[in-house]
Coordinates of C-alpha atoms and ligand atoms in Angstrom, one line a residue:
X786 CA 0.0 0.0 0.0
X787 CA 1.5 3.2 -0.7
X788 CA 1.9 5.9 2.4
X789 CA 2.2 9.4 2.0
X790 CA 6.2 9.2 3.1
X791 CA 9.8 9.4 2.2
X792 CA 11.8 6.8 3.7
X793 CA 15.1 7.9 4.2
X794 CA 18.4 6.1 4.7
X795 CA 21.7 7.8 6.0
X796 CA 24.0 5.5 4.9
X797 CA 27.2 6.8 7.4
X798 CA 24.9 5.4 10.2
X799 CA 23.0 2.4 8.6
X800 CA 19.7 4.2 10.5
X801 CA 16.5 4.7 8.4
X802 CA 13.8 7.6 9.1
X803 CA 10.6 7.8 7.7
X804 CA 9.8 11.6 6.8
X805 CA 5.8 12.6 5.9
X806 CA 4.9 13.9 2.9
X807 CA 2.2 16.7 2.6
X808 CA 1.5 18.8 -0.1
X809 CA 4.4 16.9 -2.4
X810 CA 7.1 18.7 0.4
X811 CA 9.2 17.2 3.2
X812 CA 9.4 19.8 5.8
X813 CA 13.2 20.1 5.8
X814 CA 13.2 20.6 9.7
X815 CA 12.3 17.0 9.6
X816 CA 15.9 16.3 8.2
X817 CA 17.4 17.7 11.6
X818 CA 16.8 14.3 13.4
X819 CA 19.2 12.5 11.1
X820 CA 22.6 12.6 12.9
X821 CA 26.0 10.6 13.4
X822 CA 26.3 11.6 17.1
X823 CA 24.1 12.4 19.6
X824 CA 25.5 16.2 19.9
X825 CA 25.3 17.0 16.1
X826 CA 23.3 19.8 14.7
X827 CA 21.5 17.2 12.5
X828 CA 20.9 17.4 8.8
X829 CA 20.2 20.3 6.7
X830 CA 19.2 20.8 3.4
X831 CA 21.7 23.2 1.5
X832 CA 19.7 25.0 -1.7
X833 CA 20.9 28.4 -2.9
X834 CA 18.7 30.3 -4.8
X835 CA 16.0 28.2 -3.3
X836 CA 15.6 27.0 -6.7
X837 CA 13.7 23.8 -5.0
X838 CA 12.9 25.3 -1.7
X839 CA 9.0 26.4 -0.7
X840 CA 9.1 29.0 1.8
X841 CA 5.4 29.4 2.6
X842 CA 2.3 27.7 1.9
X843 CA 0.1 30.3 -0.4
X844 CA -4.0 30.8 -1.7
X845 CA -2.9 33.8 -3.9
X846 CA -1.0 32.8 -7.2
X847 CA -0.9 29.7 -8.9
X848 CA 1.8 29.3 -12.0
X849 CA 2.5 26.2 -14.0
X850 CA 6.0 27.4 -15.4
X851 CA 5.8 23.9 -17.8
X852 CA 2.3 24.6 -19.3
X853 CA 2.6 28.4 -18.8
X854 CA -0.2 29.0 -16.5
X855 CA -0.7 31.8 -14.1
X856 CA -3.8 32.7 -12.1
X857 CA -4.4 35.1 -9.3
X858 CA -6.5 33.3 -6.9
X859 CA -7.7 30.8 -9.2
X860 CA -8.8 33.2 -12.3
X861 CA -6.6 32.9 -15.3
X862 CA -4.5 35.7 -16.2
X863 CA -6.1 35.9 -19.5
X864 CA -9.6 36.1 -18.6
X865 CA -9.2 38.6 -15.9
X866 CA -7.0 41.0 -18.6
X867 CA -9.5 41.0 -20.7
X868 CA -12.7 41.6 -18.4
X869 CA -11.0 43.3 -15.4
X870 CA -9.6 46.0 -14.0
X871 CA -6.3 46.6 -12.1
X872 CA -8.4 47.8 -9.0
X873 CA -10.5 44.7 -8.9
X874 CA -7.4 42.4 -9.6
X875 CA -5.9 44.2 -6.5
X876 CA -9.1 43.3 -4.1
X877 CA -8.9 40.1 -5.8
X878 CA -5.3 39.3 -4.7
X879 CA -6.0 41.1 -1.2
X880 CA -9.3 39.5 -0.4
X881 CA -9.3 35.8 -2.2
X882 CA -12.6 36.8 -4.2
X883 CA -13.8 39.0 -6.7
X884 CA -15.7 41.8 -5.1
X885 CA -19.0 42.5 -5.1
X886 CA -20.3 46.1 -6.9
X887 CA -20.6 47.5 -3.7
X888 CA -17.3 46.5 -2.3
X889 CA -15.8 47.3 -5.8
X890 CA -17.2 50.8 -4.8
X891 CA -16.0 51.2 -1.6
X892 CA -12.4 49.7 -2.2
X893 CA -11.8 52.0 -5.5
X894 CA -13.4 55.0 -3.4
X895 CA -11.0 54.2 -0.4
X896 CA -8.3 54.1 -3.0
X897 CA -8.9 57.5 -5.1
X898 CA -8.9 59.2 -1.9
X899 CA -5.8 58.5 -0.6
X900 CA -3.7 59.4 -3.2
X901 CA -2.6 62.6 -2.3
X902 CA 0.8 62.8 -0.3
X903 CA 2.1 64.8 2.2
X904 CA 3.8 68.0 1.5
X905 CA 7.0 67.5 3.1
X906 CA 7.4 64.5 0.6
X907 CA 7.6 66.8 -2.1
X908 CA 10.1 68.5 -0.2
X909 CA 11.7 65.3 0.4
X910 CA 11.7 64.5 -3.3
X911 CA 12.7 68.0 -4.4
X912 CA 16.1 66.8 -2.4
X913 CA 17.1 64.5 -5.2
X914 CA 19.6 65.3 -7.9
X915 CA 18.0 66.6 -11.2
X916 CA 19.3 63.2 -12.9
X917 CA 18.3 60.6 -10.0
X918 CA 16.9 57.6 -11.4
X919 CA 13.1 57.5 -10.2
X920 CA 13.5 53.9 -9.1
X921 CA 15.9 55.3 -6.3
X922 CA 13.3 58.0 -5.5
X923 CA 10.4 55.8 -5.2
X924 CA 12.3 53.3 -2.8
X925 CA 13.3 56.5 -1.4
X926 CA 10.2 58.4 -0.5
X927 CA 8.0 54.7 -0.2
X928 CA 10.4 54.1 3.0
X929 CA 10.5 57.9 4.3
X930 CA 6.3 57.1 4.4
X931 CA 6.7 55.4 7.3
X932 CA 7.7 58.3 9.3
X933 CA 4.4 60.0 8.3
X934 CA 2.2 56.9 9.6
X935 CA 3.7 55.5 12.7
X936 CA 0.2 54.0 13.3
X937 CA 1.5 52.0 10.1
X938 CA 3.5 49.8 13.1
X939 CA 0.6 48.4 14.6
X940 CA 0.4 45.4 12.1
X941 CA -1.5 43.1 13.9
X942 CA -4.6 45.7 13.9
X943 CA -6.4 44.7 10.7
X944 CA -8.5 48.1 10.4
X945 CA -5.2 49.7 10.6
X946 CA -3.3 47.6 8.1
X947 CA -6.2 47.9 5.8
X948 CA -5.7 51.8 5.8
X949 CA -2.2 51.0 4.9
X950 CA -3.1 49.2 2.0
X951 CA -5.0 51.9 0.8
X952 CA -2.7 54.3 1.5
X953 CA -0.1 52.2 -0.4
X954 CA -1.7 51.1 -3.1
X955 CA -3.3 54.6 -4.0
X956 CA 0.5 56.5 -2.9
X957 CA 2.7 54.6 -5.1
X958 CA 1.3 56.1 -8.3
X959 CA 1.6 59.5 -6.9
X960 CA 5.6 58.7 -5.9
X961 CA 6.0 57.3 -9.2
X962 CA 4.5 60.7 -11.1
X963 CA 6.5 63.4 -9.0
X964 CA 9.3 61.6 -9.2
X965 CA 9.1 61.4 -12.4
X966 CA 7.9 65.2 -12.8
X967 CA 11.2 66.5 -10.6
X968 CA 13.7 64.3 -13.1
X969 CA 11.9 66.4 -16.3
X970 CA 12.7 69.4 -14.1
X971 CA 8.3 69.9 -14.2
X972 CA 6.2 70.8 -11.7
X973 CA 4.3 68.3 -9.8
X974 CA 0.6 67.7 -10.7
X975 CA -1.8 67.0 -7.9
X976 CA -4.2 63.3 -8.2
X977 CA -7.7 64.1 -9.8
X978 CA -10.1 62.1 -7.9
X979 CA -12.2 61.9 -11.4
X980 CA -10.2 60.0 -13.2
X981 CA -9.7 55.9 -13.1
X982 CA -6.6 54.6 -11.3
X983 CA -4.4 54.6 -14.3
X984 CA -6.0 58.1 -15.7
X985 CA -4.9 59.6 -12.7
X986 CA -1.4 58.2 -13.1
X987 CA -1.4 59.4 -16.9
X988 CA -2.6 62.9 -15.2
X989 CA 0.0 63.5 -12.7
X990 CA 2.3 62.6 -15.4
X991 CA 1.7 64.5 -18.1
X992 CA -0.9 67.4 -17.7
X993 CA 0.7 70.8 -18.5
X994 CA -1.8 73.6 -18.7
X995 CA -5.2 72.3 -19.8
X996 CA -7.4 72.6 -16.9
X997 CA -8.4 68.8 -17.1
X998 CA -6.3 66.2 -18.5
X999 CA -8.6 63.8 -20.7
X1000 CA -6.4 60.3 -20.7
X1001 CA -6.5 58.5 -24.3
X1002 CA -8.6 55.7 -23.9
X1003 CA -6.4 53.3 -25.1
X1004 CA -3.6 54.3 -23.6
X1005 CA -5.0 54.2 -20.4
X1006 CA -7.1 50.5 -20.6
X1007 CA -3.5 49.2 -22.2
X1008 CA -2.1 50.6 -18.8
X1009 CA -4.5 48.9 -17.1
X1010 CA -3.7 45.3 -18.5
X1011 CA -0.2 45.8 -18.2
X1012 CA -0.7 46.5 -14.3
X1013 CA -3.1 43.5 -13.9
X1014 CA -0.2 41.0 -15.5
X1015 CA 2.3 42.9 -13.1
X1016 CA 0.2 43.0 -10.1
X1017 CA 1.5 39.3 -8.5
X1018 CA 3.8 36.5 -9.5
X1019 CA 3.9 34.7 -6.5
X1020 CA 7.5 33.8 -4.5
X1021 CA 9.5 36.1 -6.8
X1022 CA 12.9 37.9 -5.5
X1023 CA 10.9 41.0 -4.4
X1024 CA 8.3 39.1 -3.1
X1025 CA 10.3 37.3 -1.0
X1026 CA 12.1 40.6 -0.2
X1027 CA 9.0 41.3 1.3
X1028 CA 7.9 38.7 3.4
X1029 CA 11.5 38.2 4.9
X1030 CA 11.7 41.8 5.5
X1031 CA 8.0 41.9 7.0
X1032 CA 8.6 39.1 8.8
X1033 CA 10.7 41.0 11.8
X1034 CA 7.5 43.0 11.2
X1035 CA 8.1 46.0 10.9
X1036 CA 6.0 48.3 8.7
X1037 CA 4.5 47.5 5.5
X1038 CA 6.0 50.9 4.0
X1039 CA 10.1 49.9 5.3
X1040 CA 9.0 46.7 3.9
X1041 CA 7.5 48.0 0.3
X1042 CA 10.6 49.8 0.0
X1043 CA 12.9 46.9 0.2
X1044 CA 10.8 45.0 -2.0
X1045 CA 11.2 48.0 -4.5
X1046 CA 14.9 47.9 -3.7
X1047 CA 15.1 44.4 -5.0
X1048 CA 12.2 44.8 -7.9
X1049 CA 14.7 47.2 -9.2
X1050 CA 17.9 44.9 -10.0
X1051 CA 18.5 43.9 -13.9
X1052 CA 17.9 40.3 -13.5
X1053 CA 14.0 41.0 -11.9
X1054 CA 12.3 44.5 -12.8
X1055 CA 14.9 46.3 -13.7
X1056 CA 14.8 43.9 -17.2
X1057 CA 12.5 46.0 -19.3
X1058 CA 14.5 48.7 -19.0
X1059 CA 17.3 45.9 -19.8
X1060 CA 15.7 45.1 -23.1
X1061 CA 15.1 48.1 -24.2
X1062 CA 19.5 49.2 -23.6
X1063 CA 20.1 45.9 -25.6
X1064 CA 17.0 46.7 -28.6
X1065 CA 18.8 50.4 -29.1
X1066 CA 22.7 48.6 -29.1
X1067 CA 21.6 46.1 -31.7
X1068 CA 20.3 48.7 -33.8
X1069 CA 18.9 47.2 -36.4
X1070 CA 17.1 43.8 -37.3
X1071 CA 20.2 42.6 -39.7
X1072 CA 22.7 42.8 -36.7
X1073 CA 20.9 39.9 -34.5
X1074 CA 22.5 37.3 -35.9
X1075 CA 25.6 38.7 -34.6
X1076 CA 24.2 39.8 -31.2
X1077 CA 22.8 36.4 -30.8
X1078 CA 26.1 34.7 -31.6
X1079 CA 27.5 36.8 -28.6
X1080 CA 24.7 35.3 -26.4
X1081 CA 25.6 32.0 -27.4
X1082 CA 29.1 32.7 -27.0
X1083 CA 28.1 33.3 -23.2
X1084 CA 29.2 37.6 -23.9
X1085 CA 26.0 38.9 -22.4
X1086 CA 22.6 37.7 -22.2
X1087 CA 19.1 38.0 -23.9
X1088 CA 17.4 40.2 -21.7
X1089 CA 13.9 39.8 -21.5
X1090 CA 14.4 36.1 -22.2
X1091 CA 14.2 32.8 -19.7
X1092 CA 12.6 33.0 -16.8
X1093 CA 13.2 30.7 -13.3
X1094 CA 9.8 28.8 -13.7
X1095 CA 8.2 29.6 -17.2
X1096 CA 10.1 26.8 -19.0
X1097 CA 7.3 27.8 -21.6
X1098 CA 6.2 30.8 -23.3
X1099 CA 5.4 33.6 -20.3
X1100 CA 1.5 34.1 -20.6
X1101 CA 1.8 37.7 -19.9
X1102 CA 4.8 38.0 -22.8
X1103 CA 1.4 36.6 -25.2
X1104 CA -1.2 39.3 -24.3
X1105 CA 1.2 42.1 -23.7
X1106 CA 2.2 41.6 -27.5
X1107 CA -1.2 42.2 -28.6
X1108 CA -1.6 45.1 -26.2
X1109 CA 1.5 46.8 -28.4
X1110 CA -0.6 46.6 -31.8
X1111 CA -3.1 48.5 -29.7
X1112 CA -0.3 50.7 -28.5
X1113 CA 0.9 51.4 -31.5
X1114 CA -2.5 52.3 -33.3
X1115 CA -2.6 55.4 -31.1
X1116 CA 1.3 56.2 -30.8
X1117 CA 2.8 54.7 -34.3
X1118 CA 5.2 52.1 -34.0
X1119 CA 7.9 51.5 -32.1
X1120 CA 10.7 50.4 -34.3
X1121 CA 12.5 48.9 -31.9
X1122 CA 9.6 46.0 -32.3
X1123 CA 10.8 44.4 -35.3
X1124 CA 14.1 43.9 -33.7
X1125 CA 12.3 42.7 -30.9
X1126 CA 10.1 40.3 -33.0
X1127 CA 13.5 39.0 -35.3
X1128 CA 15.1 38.4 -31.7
X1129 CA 12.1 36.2 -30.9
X1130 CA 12.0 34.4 -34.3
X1131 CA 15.5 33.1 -34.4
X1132 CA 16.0 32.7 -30.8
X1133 CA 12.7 30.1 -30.7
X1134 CA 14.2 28.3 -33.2
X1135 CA 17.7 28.2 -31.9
X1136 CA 19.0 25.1 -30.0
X1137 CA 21.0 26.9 -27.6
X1138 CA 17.2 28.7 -26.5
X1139 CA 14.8 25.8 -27.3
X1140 CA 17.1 23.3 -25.5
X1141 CA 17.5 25.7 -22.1
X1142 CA 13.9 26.4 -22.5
X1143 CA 14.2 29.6 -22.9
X1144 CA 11.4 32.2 -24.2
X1145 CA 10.3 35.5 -23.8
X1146 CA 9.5 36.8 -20.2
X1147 CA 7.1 39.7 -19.3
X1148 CA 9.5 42.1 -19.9
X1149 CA 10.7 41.6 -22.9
X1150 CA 7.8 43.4 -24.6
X1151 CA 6.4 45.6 -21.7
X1152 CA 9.2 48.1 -22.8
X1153 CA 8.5 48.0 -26.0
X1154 CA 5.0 49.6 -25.2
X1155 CA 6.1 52.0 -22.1
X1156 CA 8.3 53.4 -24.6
X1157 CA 6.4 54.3 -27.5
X1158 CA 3.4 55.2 -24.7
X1159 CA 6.5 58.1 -24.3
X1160 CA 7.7 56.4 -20.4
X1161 CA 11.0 57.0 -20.4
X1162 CA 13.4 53.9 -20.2
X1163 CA 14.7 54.7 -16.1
X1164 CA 10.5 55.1 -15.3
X1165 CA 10.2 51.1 -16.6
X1166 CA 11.0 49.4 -13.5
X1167 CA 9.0 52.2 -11.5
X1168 CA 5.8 51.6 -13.8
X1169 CA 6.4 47.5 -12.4
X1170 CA 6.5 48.7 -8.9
X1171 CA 3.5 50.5 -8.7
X1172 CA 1.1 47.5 -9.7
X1173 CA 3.2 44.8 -8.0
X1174 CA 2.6 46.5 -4.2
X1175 CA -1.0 44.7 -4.2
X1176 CA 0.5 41.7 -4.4
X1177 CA 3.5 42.1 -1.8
X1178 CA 0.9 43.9 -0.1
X1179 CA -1.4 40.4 -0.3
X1180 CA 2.0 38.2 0.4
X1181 CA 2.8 40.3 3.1
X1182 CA -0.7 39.9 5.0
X1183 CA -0.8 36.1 3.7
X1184 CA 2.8 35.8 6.2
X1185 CA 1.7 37.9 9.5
X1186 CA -1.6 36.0 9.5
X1187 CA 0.1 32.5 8.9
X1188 CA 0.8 30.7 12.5
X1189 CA 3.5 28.5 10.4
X1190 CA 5.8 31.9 9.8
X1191 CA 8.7 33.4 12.2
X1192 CA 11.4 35.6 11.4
X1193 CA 13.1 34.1 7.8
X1194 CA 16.3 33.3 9.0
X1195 CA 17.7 31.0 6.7
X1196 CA 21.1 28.3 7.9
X1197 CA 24.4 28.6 6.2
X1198 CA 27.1 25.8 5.8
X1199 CA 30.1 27.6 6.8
X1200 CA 33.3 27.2 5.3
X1201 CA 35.4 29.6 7.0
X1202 CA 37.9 29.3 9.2
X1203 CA 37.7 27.3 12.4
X1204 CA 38.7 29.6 15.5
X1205 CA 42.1 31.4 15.7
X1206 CA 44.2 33.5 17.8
X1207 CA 44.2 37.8 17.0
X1208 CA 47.8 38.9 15.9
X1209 CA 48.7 42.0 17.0
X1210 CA 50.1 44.5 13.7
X1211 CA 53.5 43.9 14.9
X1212 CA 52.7 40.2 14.4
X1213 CA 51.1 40.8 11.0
X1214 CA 53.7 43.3 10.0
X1215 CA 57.0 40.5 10.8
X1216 CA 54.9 37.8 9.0
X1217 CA 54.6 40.0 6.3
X1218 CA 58.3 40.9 6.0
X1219 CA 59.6 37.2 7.1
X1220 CA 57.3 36.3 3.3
X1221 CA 58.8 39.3 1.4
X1222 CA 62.2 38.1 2.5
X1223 CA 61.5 34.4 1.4
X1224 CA 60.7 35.3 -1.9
X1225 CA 63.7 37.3 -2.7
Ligands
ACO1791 N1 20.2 34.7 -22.2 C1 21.1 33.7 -22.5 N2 21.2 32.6 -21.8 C2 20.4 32.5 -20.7 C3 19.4 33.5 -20.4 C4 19.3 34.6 -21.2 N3 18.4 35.5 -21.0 N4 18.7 33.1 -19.3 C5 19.2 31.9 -19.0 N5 20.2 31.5 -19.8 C6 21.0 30.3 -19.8 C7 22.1 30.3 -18.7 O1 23.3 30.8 -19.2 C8 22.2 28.9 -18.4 O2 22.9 28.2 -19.4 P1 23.9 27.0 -19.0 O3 23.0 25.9 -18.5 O4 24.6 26.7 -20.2 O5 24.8 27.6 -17.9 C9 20.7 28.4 -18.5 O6 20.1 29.2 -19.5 C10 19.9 28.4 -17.2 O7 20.0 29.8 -16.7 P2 20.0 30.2 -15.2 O8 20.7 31.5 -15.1 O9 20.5 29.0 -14.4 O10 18.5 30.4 -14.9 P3 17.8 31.1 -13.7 O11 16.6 30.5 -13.4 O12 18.8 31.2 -12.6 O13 17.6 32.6 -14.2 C11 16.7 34.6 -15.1 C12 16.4 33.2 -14.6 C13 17.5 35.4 -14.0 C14 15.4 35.3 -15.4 C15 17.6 34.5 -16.4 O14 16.9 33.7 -17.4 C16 18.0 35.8 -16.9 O15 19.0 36.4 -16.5 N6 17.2 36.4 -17.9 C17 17.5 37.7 -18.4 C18 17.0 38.7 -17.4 C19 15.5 38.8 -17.4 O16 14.8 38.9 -18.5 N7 14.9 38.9 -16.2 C20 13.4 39.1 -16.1 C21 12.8 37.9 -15.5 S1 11.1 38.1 -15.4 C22 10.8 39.2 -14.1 O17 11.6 39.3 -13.2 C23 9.6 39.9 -14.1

């Protein structure tokens, strides 16, 4: 009969454990009772990268790298981009369901009016070199909220962490814009609590004198989808940034801004702005044969390509490229897409790609379309940001709430030295000339 259990045999000892399964894991604390000697610290399980590692059990995402599934709570990606909006996807994520019209009502109305920011962060942001990259500010000026809410460090009060989650969620667009706004040397524009979520953002970053900015459709429902895809992606690096970092809970505005701090790094959201370096260096579509030699060759990497668990095509890469043509009927095309589209051609029918599994990601597109929406390339991993705080917002709730979770504090094997004696400088200083003398 077959039992739900690994058996395990430690063959320095002869001894054999029997180890439940649940959920198709081990817990590898279970490992610790497997020793030589009585006094030993038992048996760990060494996985860098956590590449085969689950740190939490989870209701909010579910993705099928193989098959090239995603679903936020159980909806496919596809069907909630097409018939949803960013807001609801974010109550959606938070709350487990889809919300009702009232709640929708309430939840967007809690939203639109807290978007305005205090004054001093202005200040704060007017600090910042005319050429700081807005990533920078928005970590910036998301962590410096915490010193306007110190009610935000009662996190175990669920009316008060719901006020930070709309505070956050309806701030982060507001960052985004005047920092934006103070790298164009602009002034700020204030929210306008008539506009949709994304309106507003379009608003705040790029009204000039008409008295109300009017948002292109298009542009502004395109937005829209591109948040939803963005909005979670379960136990990514800067979600994970997240929960370790809230897990010594602290406040969910320290903690955003550590999640930002790693959302901005080349290898996660920083790889839009990536692809778009790499589209303008290869120039033209006749010189990616030669760039993708260099890949090959190991020189530098596709960015925007490969992803740790799609092993299949990313299913937001597949409606984001039908959200360009969109794009582009309003703006004209951008050329850089044809590079972008030979890149993709050859590189899905190369060995060195097929056989690594490697296809395009998210952001291998998304750039394509901030750009020729006329984001700048340094705004790209901000305009990531600013969707993805519902879902380390809903991550981060998912941990305090979750009897299972403690401060992440992961184990190391060490390999250092074992303990030695200080040496004085004199001691360091005759070694040093005792070893110059030798090899005279
Ligand atoms: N270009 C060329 N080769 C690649 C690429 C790439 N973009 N990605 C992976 N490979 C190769 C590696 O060199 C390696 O080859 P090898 O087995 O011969 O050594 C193999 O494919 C496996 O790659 P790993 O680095 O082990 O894969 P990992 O899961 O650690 O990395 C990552 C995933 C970081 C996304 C990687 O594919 C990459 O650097 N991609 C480019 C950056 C990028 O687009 N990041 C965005 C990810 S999506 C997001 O964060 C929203």
């Amino acid at each position: 009969m077959s039992k739900d259990t690994l058996t395990i045999t430690d063959n320095r000892t002869g001894k054999q454990y029997e180890i439940p399964i649940e959920n198709e894991a081990i817990m590898a604390k279970d490992l610790r009772q497997i020793k030589v000697a009585e006094d030993d610290f038992g048996l760990m399980s060494y996985d860098p990268a956590f590449m085969n590692t689950a740190s939490c059990k989870s209701r909010v995402t579910f993705i099928d790298g193989d098959r090239g599934i995603l679903r936020y709570r159980g909806y496919p990606i596809e069907q909630l981009a097409e018939q949803s909006n960013y807001l609801e996807v974010a109550y959606l994520i938070l709350h487990g369901e889809l919300p009702t019209a009232a709640e929708l009502r309430d939840w967007t109305w809690h939203i639109t009016h807290h978007t305005f920011i205090h004054e001093n962060i202005k200040k704060f942001i007017d600090g910042f070199h005319y050429d700081a990259h807005p990533m920078g500010m928005l970590v910036s000026a998301v962590g410096a909220l915490s010193t306007f809410y110190t009610d935000a460090k009662d996190i175990f009060n669920a009316e008060l962490r719901r006020k930070q989650i709309f505070r956050l969620i309806a701030k982060m667009p507001t960052l985004a814009a005047f920092a934006y706004r103070h790298s164009i040397g602009m002034p700020y524009n204030y929210p306008d609590n008539d506009l949709s979520y994304t309106g507003n953002f379009l608003n705040m970053m790029s009204k000039m004198t008409e008295v109300q900015y009017k948002p292109n459709h298009t542009l502004e429902r395109a937005l829209d989808v591109l948040f939803i895809l963005h909005a979670d992606h379960e136990q990514n690096c800067s979600t994970n940034a997240m929960r370790s970092i809230g897990s010594s809970h602290v406040d969910p505005y320290s903690a955003v801004a550590g999640a930002a701090a790693a959302l901005y790094g080349p290898l996660h959201g920083g790889a839009n702005e990536a692809v778009l370096r790499m589209l303008a260096e290869i120039g033209s579509k006749d010189h990616v044969p030669a760039y993708i030699n260099r890949v090959k060759g190991g020189e530098v990497r596709l960015m925007g390509f490969g992803h740790r668990v799609y092993k299949n095509y990313d299913p937001r890469a597949k409606i984001i490229k039908q959200v360009a043509h969109e794009v582009f009927e309003v703006t004209g095309k951008n050329p850089v897409i044809d590079i972008a589209l030979e890149l993709e051609r050859i590189a899905l029918e190369d060995d060195y790609f097929v056989s690594r599994k490697l296809y395009p990601n998210v952001d291998f597109y998304s750039g394509i379309i901030y750009q020729a929406m006329g984001f700048p390339v340094d705004m790209f991993p901000v305009l990531f940001a600013i969707p993805r705080t519902s879902g380390w917002l809903a991550q981060w709730e998912e941990m305090l709430l979750d009897s299972e979770q403690k401060i992440a504090r992961p184990r190391q094997i060490y390999l250092g030295y074992d303990e030695r004696d200080y040496e004085s400088m004199e001691q360091r200083q005759d070694k040093e000339s005792k070893t110059a003398k030798a090899s005279d």
